[in-house]
mmCIF file of C-alpha atoms in Angstrom:
data_model
loop_
_atom_site.group_PDB
_atom_site.id
_atom_site.type_symbol
_atom_site.label_atom_id
_atom_site.label_comp_id
_atom_site.label_asym_id
_atom_site.label_seq_id
_atom_site.Cartn_x
_atom_site.Cartn_y
_atom_site.Cartn_z
ATOM 1 C CA MET A 1 -50.669 29.211 25.176
ATOM 2 C CA GLY A 2 -51.366 28.007 21.687
ATOM 3 C CA ASP A 3 -54.894 27.753 20.373
ATOM 4 C CA GLU A 4 -54.813 24.410 18.600
ATOM 5 C CA ALA A 5 -52.743 21.263 18.513
ATOM 6 C CA GLY A 6 -51.229 21.886 15.063
ATOM 7 C CA ASP A 7 -51.106 19.578 12.072
ATOM 8 C CA PRO A 8 -50.963 16.006 13.442
ATOM 9 C CA SER A 9 -48.931 14.856 10.445
ATOM 10 C CA GLU A 10 -46.114 17.111 11.651
ATOM 11 C CA ARG A 11 -46.150 15.705 15.171
ATOM 12 C CA PRO A 12 -43.710 12.995 16.181
ATOM 13 C CA GLY A 13 -45.238 9.623 16.979
ATOM 14 C CA LYS A 14 -47.891 7.794 15.009
ATOM 15 C CA THR A 15 -51.476 8.981 15.053
ATOM 16 C CA PRO A 16 -53.921 6.377 16.444
ATOM 17 C CA ARG A 17 -56.930 5.509 14.267
ATOM 18 C CA THR A 18 -59.322 4.257 16.945
ATOM 19 C CA ALA A 19 -60.803 5.741 20.124
ATOM 20 C CA ARG A 20 -59.060 3.009 22.090
ATOM 21 C CA GLY A 21 -55.759 3.889 20.433
ATOM 22 C CA ARG A 22 -56.279 7.558 21.262
ATOM 23 C CA ALA A 23 -56.967 6.656 24.898
ATOM 24 C CA THR A 24 -53.735 4.610 25.063
ATOM 25 C CA LEU A 25 -51.732 7.441 23.502
ATOM 26 C CA ARG A 26 -53.251 9.884 26.018
ATOM 27 C CA LYS A 27 -52.318 7.549 28.902
ATOM 28 C CA LEU A 28 -48.748 7.304 27.598
ATOM 29 C CA LEU A 29 -48.371 11.087 27.282
ATOM 30 C CA ASP A 30 -49.860 11.721 30.750
ATOM 31 C CA ALA A 31 -47.558 9.083 32.227
ATOM 32 C CA ALA A 32 -44.597 10.595 30.367
ATOM 33 C CA ALA A 33 -45.393 14.013 31.876
ATOM 34 C CA ILE A 34 -45.110 12.526 35.386
ATOM 35 C CA GLU A 35 -42.053 10.393 34.585
ATOM 36 C CA PHE A 36 -40.078 13.223 32.895
ATOM 37 C CA GLY A 37 -41.332 15.794 35.428
ATOM 38 C CA GLU A 38 -40.247 13.725 38.426
ATOM 39 C CA ARG A 39 -37.073 12.111 37.139
ATOM 40 C CA GLY A 40 -35.845 14.461 34.396
ATOM 41 C CA PHE A 41 -35.063 13.345 30.847
ATOM 42 C CA HIS A 42 -31.830 11.484 31.565
ATOM 43 C CA GLU A 43 -33.151 9.413 34.485
ATOM 44 C CA ALA A 44 -36.568 8.765 32.923
ATOM 45 C CA SER A 45 -37.130 5.404 31.203
ATOM 46 C CA ILE A 46 -39.591 3.938 28.732
ATOM 47 C CA SER A 47 -40.429 1.153 31.197
ATOM 48 C CA GLY A 48 -41.108 3.816 33.841
ATOM 49 C CA ILE A 49 -43.578 5.454 31.442
ATOM 50 C CA THR A 50 -45.417 2.245 30.529
ATOM 51 C CA ARG A 51 -45.540 1.196 34.210
ATOM 52 C CA ARG A 52 -47.172 4.514 35.153
ATOM 53 C CA ALA A 53 -49.498 4.291 32.143
ATOM 54 C CA GLY A 54 -50.458 0.693 32.944
ATOM 55 C CA THR A 55 -49.804 -0.304 29.333
ATOM 56 C CA ALA A 56 -47.642 -3.008 27.776
ATOM 57 C CA LEU A 57 -44.210 -2.084 26.444
ATOM 58 C CA GLY A 58 -45.477 -3.031 22.965
ATOM 59 C CA SER A 59 -48.092 -0.253 23.125
ATOM 60 C CA PHE A 60 -45.311 2.263 23.587
ATOM 61 C CA TYR A 61 -43.604 1.145 20.397
ATOM 62 C CA THR A 62 -46.893 1.284 18.515
ATOM 63 C CA TYR A 63 -46.731 5.055 18.893
ATOM 64 C CA PHE A 64 -43.104 6.003 19.566
ATOM 65 C CA ASP A 65 -39.681 4.781 18.502
ATOM 66 C CA SER A 66 -37.681 6.116 21.438
ATOM 67 C CA LYS A 67 -37.568 8.122 24.664
ATOM 68 C CA ASP A 68 -36.499 11.143 22.596
ATOM 69 C CA GLU A 69 -39.561 10.804 20.406
ATOM 70 C CA ILE A 70 -42.098 10.674 23.246
ATOM 71 C CA PHE A 71 -40.328 13.604 24.934
ATOM 72 C CA ARG A 72 -40.677 15.658 21.731
ATOM 73 C CA ALA A 73 -44.327 14.655 21.444
ATOM 74 C CA LEU A 74 -44.877 15.553 25.094
ATOM 75 C CA VAL A 75 -43.420 19.070 24.714
ATOM 76 C CA GLN A 76 -45.682 19.692 21.722
ATOM 77 C CA ASP A 77 -48.642 18.161 23.562
ATOM 78 C CA MET A 78 -48.101 20.350 26.659
ATOM 79 C CA SER A 79 -47.629 23.420 24.498
ATOM 80 C CA ALA A 80 -50.918 22.613 22.753
ATOM 81 C CA GLN A 81 -52.717 21.838 26.043
ATOM 82 C CA VAL A 82 -51.721 25.215 27.475
ATOM 83 C CA GLY A 83 -53.173 26.756 24.325
ATOM 84 C CA VAL A 84 -56.429 24.820 24.499
ATOM 85 C CA HIS A 85 -56.799 25.741 28.162
ATOM 86 C CA ALA A 86 -56.136 29.438 27.456
ATOM 87 C CA ALA A 87 -58.527 29.436 24.492
ATOM 88 C CA ALA A 88 -61.259 27.918 26.673
ATOM 89 C CA ALA A 89 -60.580 30.481 29.400
ATOM 90 C CA MET A 90 -60.807 33.315 26.842
ATOM 91 C CA GLN A 91 -64.144 32.256 25.351
ATOM 92 C CA GLU A 92 -66.223 34.605 27.492
ATOM 93 C CA ALA A 93 -63.809 37.536 27.171
ATOM 94 C CA LYS A 94 -65.335 40.597 25.531
ATOM 95 C CA SER A 95 -62.259 42.802 25.046
ATOM 96 C CA ALA A 96 -58.537 42.536 24.328
ATOM 97 C CA LEU A 97 -57.652 43.201 27.968
ATOM 98 C CA ASP A 98 -60.223 40.675 29.187
ATOM 99 C CA ARG A 99 -58.640 38.121 26.845
ATOM 100 C CA GLU A 100 -55.181 38.677 28.338
ATOM 101 C CA ARG A 101 -56.540 38.496 31.865
ATOM 102 C CA ALA A 102 -58.417 35.266 31.133
ATOM 103 C CA ALA A 103 -55.430 33.762 29.315
ATOM 104 C CA LEU A 104 -53.129 34.440 32.279
ATOM 105 C CA LYS A 105 -55.655 33.195 34.825
ATOM 106 C CA GLY A 106 -56.192 30.035 32.765
ATOM 107 C CA PHE A 107 -52.437 29.537 32.471
ATOM 108 C CA LEU A 108 -51.905 29.951 36.228
ATOM 109 C CA GLU A 109 -54.624 27.401 36.955
ATOM 110 C CA PHE A 110 -53.172 24.996 34.401
ATOM 111 C CA ALA A 111 -49.642 25.404 35.828
ATOM 112 C CA ARG A 112 -50.877 24.688 39.373
ATOM 113 C CA GLU A 113 -52.588 21.517 38.180
ATOM 114 C CA HIS A 114 -49.605 20.502 36.029
ATOM 115 C CA LYS A 115 -46.573 21.662 37.952
ATOM 116 C CA GLU A 116 -44.336 19.443 35.817
ATOM 117 C CA ILE A 117 -44.886 21.723 32.807
ATOM 118 C CA TYR A 118 -42.079 24.149 33.660
ATOM 119 C CA ARG A 119 -39.525 21.380 34.161
ATOM 120 C CA ILE A 120 -40.513 19.730 30.887
ATOM 121 C CA ILE A 121 -40.549 22.868 28.727
ATOM 122 C CA ASP A 122 -37.339 24.092 30.378
ATOM 123 C CA GLU A 123 -35.586 20.753 29.898
ATOM 124 C CA ALA A 124 -36.561 20.883 26.212
ATOM 125 C CA GLU A 125 -33.976 23.681 25.864
ATOM 126 C CA PHE A 126 -31.341 20.957 26.317
ATOM 127 C CA VAL A 127 -33.058 17.850 24.992
ATOM 128 C CA ASP A 128 -35.074 19.168 22.045
ATOM 129 C CA SER A 129 -34.202 22.795 21.371
ATOM 130 C CA ASP A 130 -36.421 23.009 18.258
ATOM 131 C CA SER A 131 -39.563 22.259 20.290
ATOM 132 C CA TYR A 132 -38.390 24.692 22.965
ATOM 133 C CA ARG A 133 -38.043 27.531 20.468
ATOM 134 C CA ALA A 134 -41.267 26.598 18.705
ATOM 135 C CA HIS A 135 -43.199 26.722 21.988
ATOM 136 C CA TYR A 136 -42.164 30.309 22.710
ATOM 137 C CA GLN A 137 -42.339 31.503 19.117
ATOM 138 C CA VAL A 138 -45.861 30.128 18.686
ATOM 139 C CA THR A 139 -46.962 31.510 22.049
ATOM 140 C CA ALA A 140 -45.525 34.972 21.305
ATOM 141 C CA SER A 141 -47.110 35.080 17.861
ATOM 142 C CA ARG A 142 -50.514 34.219 19.351
ATOM 143 C CA ILE A 143 -50.188 36.932 21.982
ATOM 144 C CA LEU A 144 -49.145 39.374 19.247
ATOM 145 C CA ALA A 145 -52.194 38.445 17.146
ATOM 146 C CA ARG A 146 -54.437 39.137 20.155
ATOM 147 C CA LEU A 147 -52.741 42.471 20.894
ATOM 148 C CA LYS A 148 -53.036 43.530 17.240
ATOM 149 C CA ALA A 149 -56.726 42.648 17.268
ATOM 150 C CA GLY A 150 -57.033 44.936 20.314
ATOM 151 C CA ALA A 151 -55.166 47.699 18.484
ATOM 152 C CA GLU A 152 -57.524 47.382 15.519
ATOM 153 C CA THR A 153 -60.590 47.970 17.696
ATOM 154 C CA GLY A 154 -58.821 50.965 19.269
ATOM 155 C CA GLU A 155 -58.635 49.346 22.688
ATOM 156 C CA LEU A 156 -54.843 49.059 22.635
ATOM 157 C CA ARG A 157 -52.159 51.395 21.294
ATOM 158 C CA ASP A 158 -51.644 51.062 17.557
ATOM 159 C CA ASP A 159 -47.897 50.411 17.771
ATOM 160 C CA VAL A 160 -48.185 47.063 19.589
ATOM 161 C CA SER A 161 -45.313 44.921 18.356
ATOM 162 C CA GLU A 162 -43.503 41.635 18.765
ATOM 163 C CA LEU A 163 -41.537 43.241 21.598
ATOM 164 C CA HIS A 164 -44.745 43.837 23.572
ATOM 165 C CA ALA A 165 -45.841 40.245 22.967
ATOM 166 C CA TRP A 166 -42.530 38.951 24.323
ATOM 167 C CA ALA A 167 -42.805 41.298 27.310
ATOM 168 C CA VAL A 168 -46.318 40.015 28.123
ATOM 169 C CA MET A 169 -45.197 36.402 27.649
ATOM 170 C CA GLY A 170 -42.179 36.881 29.932
ATOM 171 C CA MET A 171 -44.409 38.437 32.557
ATOM 172 C CA ASN A 172 -46.857 35.509 32.363
ATOM 173 C CA VAL A 173 -44.139 32.837 32.457
ATOM 174 C CA PHE A 174 -42.424 34.350 35.506
ATOM 175 C CA LEU A 175 -45.681 35.025 37.370
ATOM 176 C CA GLY A 176 -46.547 31.382 36.674
ATOM 177 C CA LEU A 177 -43.190 30.240 38.050
ATOM 178 C CA ARG A 178 -43.442 32.365 41.198
ATOM 179 C CA TYR A 179 -47.170 32.037 41.950
ATOM 180 C CA GLY A 180 -48.058 28.791 40.198
ATOM 181 C CA ILE A 181 -45.078 26.505 40.821
ATOM 182 C CA TRP A 182 -42.973 27.811 43.712
ATOM 183 C CA SER A 183 -45.781 28.958 45.966
ATOM 184 C CA GLU A 184 -49.528 29.507 45.851
ATOM 185 C CA ASP A 185 -49.656 32.494 48.198
ATOM 186 C CA LEU A 186 -51.854 34.567 45.841
ATOM 187 C CA ALA A 187 -55.071 33.516 44.065
ATOM 188 C CA PRO A 188 -54.924 33.243 40.237
ATOM 189 C CA ASP A 189 -57.647 35.858 40.001
ATOM 190 C CA ALA A 190 -55.716 38.409 42.071
ATOM 191 C CA ILE A 191 -52.506 37.766 40.105
ATOM 192 C CA ALA A 192 -54.286 38.037 36.750
ATOM 193 C CA SER A 193 -55.990 41.280 37.823
ATOM 194 C CA ALA A 194 -52.770 42.928 39.004
ATOM 195 C CA ALA A 195 -50.874 41.846 35.877
ATOM 196 C CA ASN A 196 -53.791 42.982 33.723
ATOM 197 C CA ASP A 197 -53.784 46.391 35.335
ATOM 198 C CA PHE A 198 -50.056 46.677 34.471
ATOM 199 C CA ILE A 199 -50.704 45.604 30.860
ATOM 200 C CA ALA A 200 -53.768 47.847 30.565
ATOM 201 C CA ARG A 201 -51.847 50.967 31.561
ATOM 202 C CA GLY A 202 -48.824 49.877 29.522
ATOM 203 C CA LEU A 203 -50.682 49.161 26.288
ATOM 204 C CA LYS A 204 -53.679 51.502 26.233
ATOM 205 C CA PRO A 205 -53.627 54.127 23.457
ATOM 206 C CA MET B 1 -28.939 41.394 38.251
ATOM 207 C CA GLY B 2 -27.553 41.352 41.783
ATOM 208 C CA ASP B 3 -25.453 44.226 43.044
ATOM 209 C CA GLU B 4 -22.636 42.421 44.805
ATOM 210 C CA ALA B 5 -21.042 38.995 44.919
ATOM 211 C CA GLY B 6 -22.331 38.078 48.373
ATOM 212 C CA ASP B 7 -20.404 36.733 51.334
ATOM 213 C CA PRO B 8 -17.416 34.793 49.915
ATOM 214 C CA SER B 9 -17.484 32.404 52.880
ATOM 215 C CA GLU B 10 -20.858 31.172 51.655
ATOM 216 C CA ARG B 11 -19.632 30.544 48.133
ATOM 217 C CA PRO B 12 -18.582 27.076 47.054
ATOM 218 C CA GLY B 13 -14.900 26.696 46.233
ATOM 219 C CA LYS B 14 -11.974 28.012 48.222
ATOM 220 C CA THR B 15 -11.147 31.706 48.210
ATOM 221 C CA PRO B 16 -7.666 32.475 46.813
ATOM 222 C CA ARG B 17 -5.363 34.582 49.007
ATOM 223 C CA THR B 18 -3.079 36.023 46.336
ATOM 224 C CA ALA B 19 -3.597 38.079 43.176
ATOM 225 C CA ARG B 20 -2.154 35.204 41.179
ATOM 226 C CA GLY B 21 -4.599 32.810 42.815
ATOM 227 C CA ARG B 22 -7.497 35.140 42.017
ATOM 228 C CA ALA B 23 -6.364 35.301 38.387
ATOM 229 C CA THR B 24 -6.274 31.485 38.191
ATOM 230 C CA LEU B 25 -9.733 31.189 39.743
ATOM 231 C CA ARG B 26 -11.051 33.778 37.257
ATOM 232 C CA LYS B 27 -9.533 31.803 34.360
ATOM 233 C CA LEU B 28 -11.146 28.606 35.629
ATOM 234 C CA LEU B 29 -14.592 30.224 35.959
ATOM 235 C CA ASP B 30 -14.372 31.847 32.501
ATOM 236 C CA ALA B 31 -13.287 28.526 31.004
ATOM 237 C CA ALA B 32 -16.118 26.751 32.849
ATOM 238 C CA ALA B 33 -18.633 29.197 31.361
ATOM 239 C CA ILE B 34 -17.504 28.215 27.854
ATOM 240 C CA GLU B 35 -17.240 24.484 28.626
ATOM 241 C CA PHE B 36 -20.684 24.236 30.311
ATOM 242 C CA GLY B 37 -22.234 26.649 27.807
ATOM 243 C CA GLU B 38 -21.038 24.673 24.778
ATOM 244 C CA ARG B 39 -21.294 21.112 26.050
ATOM 245 C CA GLY B 40 -23.913 21.261 28.805
ATOM 246 C CA PHE B 41 -23.362 19.979 32.340
ATOM 247 C CA HIS B 42 -23.412 16.254 31.588
ATOM 248 C CA GLU B 43 -20.947 16.345 28.671
ATOM 249 C CA ALA B 44 -18.652 18.944 30.236
ATOM 250 C CA SER B 45 -15.485 17.697 31.954
ATOM 251 C CA ILE B 46 -12.948 19.031 34.445
ATOM 252 C CA SER B 47 -10.136 18.341 31.983
ATOM 253 C CA GLY B 48 -12.069 20.315 29.338
ATOM 254 C CA ILE B 49 -12.216 23.247 31.750
ATOM 255 C CA THR B 50 -8.511 23.174 32.665
ATOM 256 C CA ARG B 51 -7.543 22.767 28.984
ATOM 257 C CA ARG B 52 -9.568 25.881 28.068
ATOM 258 C CA ALA B 53 -8.172 27.751 31.082
ATOM 259 C CA GLY B 54 -4.598 26.724 30.275
ATOM 260 C CA THR B 55 -4.065 25.610 33.864
ATOM 261 C CA ALA B 56 -2.854 22.360 35.398
ATOM 262 C CA LEU B 57 -5.410 19.880 36.729
ATOM 263 C CA GLY B 58 -3.924 20.464 40.194
ATOM 264 C CA SER B 59 -4.968 24.124 40.063
ATOM 265 C CA PHE B 60 -8.567 23.042 39.603
ATOM 266 C CA TYR B 61 -8.487 20.977 42.770
ATOM 267 C CA THR B 62 -6.897 23.849 44.690
ATOM 268 C CA TYR B 63 -10.234 25.646 44.312
ATOM 269 C CA PHE B 64 -12.906 23.031 43.618
ATOM 270 C CA ASP B 65 -13.606 19.450 44.676
ATOM 271 C CA SER B 66 -15.786 18.449 41.729
ATOM 272 C CA LYS B 67 -17.571 19.400 38.511
ATOM 273 C CA ASP B 68 -20.711 20.028 40.587
ATOM 274 C CA GLU B 69 -18.846 22.463 42.794
ATOM 275 C CA ILE B 70 -17.446 24.595 39.966
ATOM 276 C CA PHE B 71 -20.867 24.602 38.284
ATOM 277 C CA ARG B 72 -22.445 25.924 41.489
ATOM 278 C CA ALA B 73 -19.702 28.542 41.796
ATOM 279 C CA LEU B 74 -20.211 29.500 38.150
ATOM 280 C CA VAL B 75 -23.980 30.053 38.546
ATOM 281 C CA GLN B 76 -23.349 32.286 41.541
ATOM 282 C CA ASP B 77 -20.522 34.061 39.702
ATOM 283 C CA MET B 78 -22.692 34.740 36.619
ATOM 284 C CA SER B 79 -25.571 35.897 38.793
ATOM 285 C CA ALA B 80 -23.185 38.303 40.556
ATOM 286 C CA GLN B 81 -21.606 39.457 37.257
ATOM 287 C CA VAL B 82 -25.022 40.349 35.839
ATOM 288 C CA GLY B 83 -25.595 42.360 39.003
ATOM 289 C CA VAL B 84 -22.273 44.166 38.839
ATOM 290 C CA HIS B 85 -22.882 44.980 35.185
ATOM 291 C CA ALA B 86 -26.392 46.307 35.898
ATOM 292 C CA ALA B 87 -25.168 48.341 38.874
ATOM 293 C CA ALA B 88 -22.456 49.926 36.713
ATOM 294 C CA ALA B 89 -25.009 50.677 33.993
ATOM 295 C CA MET B 90 -27.329 52.308 36.558
ATOM 296 C CA GLN B 91 -24.706 54.626 38.062
ATOM 297 C CA GLU B 92 -25.682 57.620 35.938
ATOM 298 C CA ALA B 93 -29.437 57.038 36.262
ATOM 299 C CA LYS B 94 -31.272 59.907 37.922
ATOM 300 C CA SER B 95 -34.733 58.389 38.426
ATOM 301 C CA ALA B 96 -36.401 55.050 39.129
ATOM 302 C CA LEU B 97 -37.429 54.656 35.486
ATOM 303 C CA ASP B 98 -33.952 55.574 34.267
ATOM 304 C CA ARG B 99 -32.560 52.906 36.582
ATOM 305 C CA GLU B 100 -34.827 50.222 35.081
ATOM 306 C CA ARG B 101 -33.982 51.317 31.552
ATOM 307 C CA ALA B 102 -30.236 51.280 32.278
ATOM 308 C CA ALA B 103 -30.475 47.917 34.072
ATOM 309 C CA LEU B 104 -32.239 46.311 31.100
ATOM 310 C CA LYS B 105 -29.880 47.853 28.549
ATOM 311 C CA GLY B 106 -26.886 46.691 30.606
ATOM 312 C CA PHE B 107 -28.380 43.204 30.877
ATOM 313 C CA LEU B 108 -29.028 42.989 27.108
ATOM 314 C CA GLU B 109 -25.441 44.020 26.380
ATOM 315 C CA PHE B 110 -24.116 41.524 28.911
ATOM 316 C CA ALA B 111 -26.275 38.714 27.475
ATOM 317 C CA ARG B 112 -25.046 39.424 23.935
ATOM 318 C CA GLU B 113 -21.426 39.261 25.109
ATOM 319 C CA HIS B 114 -22.064 36.163 27.248
ATOM 320 C CA LYS B 115 -24.628 34.166 25.322
ATOM 321 C CA GLU B 116 -23.864 31.092 27.440
ATOM 322 C CA ILE B 117 -25.519 32.717 30.467
ATOM 323 C CA TYR B 118 -29.049 31.552 29.609
ATOM 324 C CA ARG B 119 -27.981 27.943 29.089
ATOM 325 C CA ILE B 120 -26.057 27.923 32.360
ATOM 326 C CA ILE B 121 -28.722 29.556 34.545
ATOM 327 C CA ASP B 122 -31.420 27.430 32.876
ATOM 328 C CA GLU B 123 -29.442 24.212 33.338
ATOM 329 C CA ALA B 124 -29.049 25.094 37.027
ATOM 330 C CA GLU B 125 -32.774 24.315 37.377
ATOM 331 C CA PHE B 126 -31.791 20.666 36.895
ATOM 332 C CA VAL B 127 -28.225 20.521 38.220
ATOM 333 C CA ASP B 128 -28.340 22.916 41.176
ATOM 334 C CA SER B 129 -31.886 24.029 41.858
ATOM 335 C CA ASP B 130 -30.939 26.017 44.995
ATOM 336 C CA SER B 131 -28.688 28.343 42.961
ATOM 337 C CA TYR B 132 -31.391 28.600 40.292
ATOM 338 C CA ARG B 133 -33.999 29.741 42.812
ATOM 339 C CA ALA B 134 -31.530 32.016 44.585
ATOM 340 C CA HIS B 135 -30.665 33.756 41.312
ATOM 341 C CA TYR B 136 -34.278 34.719 40.607
ATOM 342 C CA GLN B 137 -35.197 35.447 44.218
ATOM 343 C CA VAL B 138 -32.212 37.775 44.655
ATOM 344 C CA THR B 139 -32.854 39.447 41.294
ATOM 345 C CA ALA B 140 -36.553 39.986 42.057
ATOM 346 C CA SER B 141 -35.834 41.373 45.510
ATOM 347 C CA ARG B 142 -33.348 43.869 44.039
ATOM 348 C CA ILE B 143 -35.858 44.994 41.422
ATOM 349 C CA LEU B 144 -38.486 45.341 44.156
ATOM 350 C CA ALA B 145 -36.119 47.462 46.262
ATOM 351 C CA ARG B 146 -35.567 49.766 43.262
ATOM 352 C CA LEU B 147 -39.306 50.016 42.546
ATOM 353 C CA LYS B 148 -40.060 50.796 46.206
ATOM 354 C CA ALA B 149 -37.407 53.511 46.179
ATOM 355 C CA GLY B 150 -39.226 54.954 43.148
ATOM 356 C CA ALA B 151 -42.544 54.763 44.992
ATOM 357 C CA GLU B 152 -41.058 56.625 47.965
ATOM 358 C CA THR B 153 -40.016 59.557 45.798
ATOM 359 C CA GLY B 154 -43.496 59.592 44.251
ATOM 360 C CA GLU B 155 -42.203 58.614 40.807
ATOM 361 C CA LEU B 156 -43.895 55.206 40.856
ATOM 362 C CA ARG B 157 -47.285 54.097 42.205
ATOM 363 C CA ASP B 158 -47.240 53.451 45.919
ATOM 364 C CA ASP B 159 -48.595 49.901 45.695
ATOM 365 C CA VAL B 160 -45.582 48.438 43.848
ATOM 366 C CA SER B 161 -45.207 44.873 45.062
ATOM 367 C CA GLU B 162 -43.303 41.643 44.621
ATOM 368 C CA LEU B 163 -45.694 40.801 41.793
ATOM 369 C CA HIS B 164 -44.575 43.871 39.826
ATOM 370 C CA ALA B 165 -40.924 42.973 40.432
ATOM 371 C CA TRP B 166 -41.528 39.472 39.045
ATOM 372 C CA ALA B 167 -43.405 40.927 36.076
ATOM 373 C CA VAL B 168 -40.507 43.282 35.264
ATOM 374 C CA MET B 169 -37.972 40.469 35.717
ATOM 375 C CA GLY B 170 -39.929 38.151 33.430
ATOM 376 C CA MET B 171 -40.141 40.863 30.804
ATOM 377 C CA ASN B 172 -36.369 41.473 30.994
ATOM 378 C CA VAL B 173 -35.480 37.768 30.885
ATOM 379 C CA PHE B 174 -37.655 37.098 27.834
ATOM 380 C CA LEU B 175 -36.573 40.241 25.984
ATOM 381 C CA GLY B 176 -32.994 39.121 26.663
ATOM 382 C CA LEU B 177 -33.747 35.657 25.274
ATOM 383 C CA ARG B 178 -35.445 36.986 22.138
ATOM 384 C CA TYR B 179 -33.260 40.026 21.374
ATOM 385 C CA GLY B 180 -30.012 39.108 23.133
ATOM 386 C CA ILE B 181 -29.568 35.389 22.483
ATOM 387 C CA TRP B 182 -31.778 34.279 19.578
ATOM 388 C CA SER B 183 -31.344 37.266 17.342
ATOM 389 C CA GLU B 184 -29.899 40.766 17.492
ATOM 390 C CA ASP B 185 -32.395 42.428 15.158
ATOM 391 C CA LEU B 186 -33.043 45.371 17.521
ATOM 392 C CA ALA B 187 -30.492 47.586 19.317
ATOM 393 C CA PRO B 188 -30.327 47.287 23.151
ATOM 394 C CA ASP B 189 -31.165 50.980 23.414
ATOM 395 C CA ALA B 190 -34.365 50.621 21.352
ATOM 396 C CA ILE B 191 -35.454 47.523 23.302
ATOM 397 C CA ALA B 192 -34.755 49.164 26.658
ATOM 398 C CA SER B 193 -36.674 52.299 25.607
ATOM 399 C CA ALA B 194 -39.742 50.383 24.422
ATOM 400 C CA ALA B 195 -39.767 48.195 27.539
ATOM 401 C CA ASN B 196 -39.241 51.258 29.716
ATOM 402 C CA ASP B 197 -42.192 53.014 28.117
ATOM 403 C CA PHE B 198 -44.335 49.960 28.976
ATOM 404 C CA ILE B 199 -43.070 49.936 32.583
ATOM 405 C CA ALA B 200 -43.425 53.722 32.908
ATOM 406 C CA ARG B 201 -47.095 53.666 31.906
ATOM 407 C CA GLY B 202 -47.698 50.511 33.948
ATOM 408 C CA LEU B 203 -46.118 51.704 37.177
ATOM 409 C CA LYS B 204 -46.600 55.486 37.242
ATOM 410 C CA PRO B 205 -48.873 56.774 40.046
#
């Protein structure tokens, strides 16, 4: 649920300079999402990634030095993609509560389309704990910024804090697990509305 | 956050018949929590567990056939321990909201004393996904039962549903991660009170 991809110079992997290079990098990351999602980090292989991507092994090493490096890049990429998706979903939102509703709905839709995201972020706890922590810290700080903006306009209570941001994030992550990954027995809109009603009552002044 | 250990005949591992046997099994599970928590499933070893437990290798095989089997038993044991701890914490609670506050406070205290619990439950997603799902399904259904009891006495809104139970569980799990495992910069009582205020407003009729 971040809003931007971050400084590319801080990302692992080399940044491509051409459109064709960017397309190859995108193919490798998308293939890595499937490979790591289906097989897990330990069973996944670089050749499995390039096979799925339809690229030569040499292309992989143009951008990454190792399986660890593409995994780290993938976690940061998925974290950023969730953010871009949420930001797009929030564009039309007119109030703090509308923003949270749109962000959750966007996240649920993204999770249903990319069911591998939970496995990959969760496996990062063991494979790349820095990226794991960064994902949740960045997400929580963005939620907190949104809640504080709502407090400033008087829409939300003025004591909104980091604790509330973590509570909202935990709610979203578990609703995504239950209704996005495990089963799709409720529509994203209905889930987002019910959760939003909870948040609205919980955080109104 | 379960309330009981479940039917022992359904648990992996053999059930000891003597007090001494139960003490040995307890030592093995406590040692396994440290071994798996520190080294992760793949690096952990049976000999590492028996060394930490101070038992002979033969004792291990009296109760378990493999590393997989003791891991499965450990996930179920930790899930049950969280439940027992929460149930004990809730004993004095007089209302539905008091129960949720006590359950969260008890969970935060338990998580601080047993920081390995997150790593172990989270690693179960990859090593023993049935136990992973069971842990959250059982926890959510117990929260839902408590919320419905609160709705019946008129303390909570009468449309409390599985979605609310998952929202509360997600909140608790993430507050435990942030304020139980990563850092202890807020007291369990303060966290439980702030979360309870959120839930109270969110779920009151």
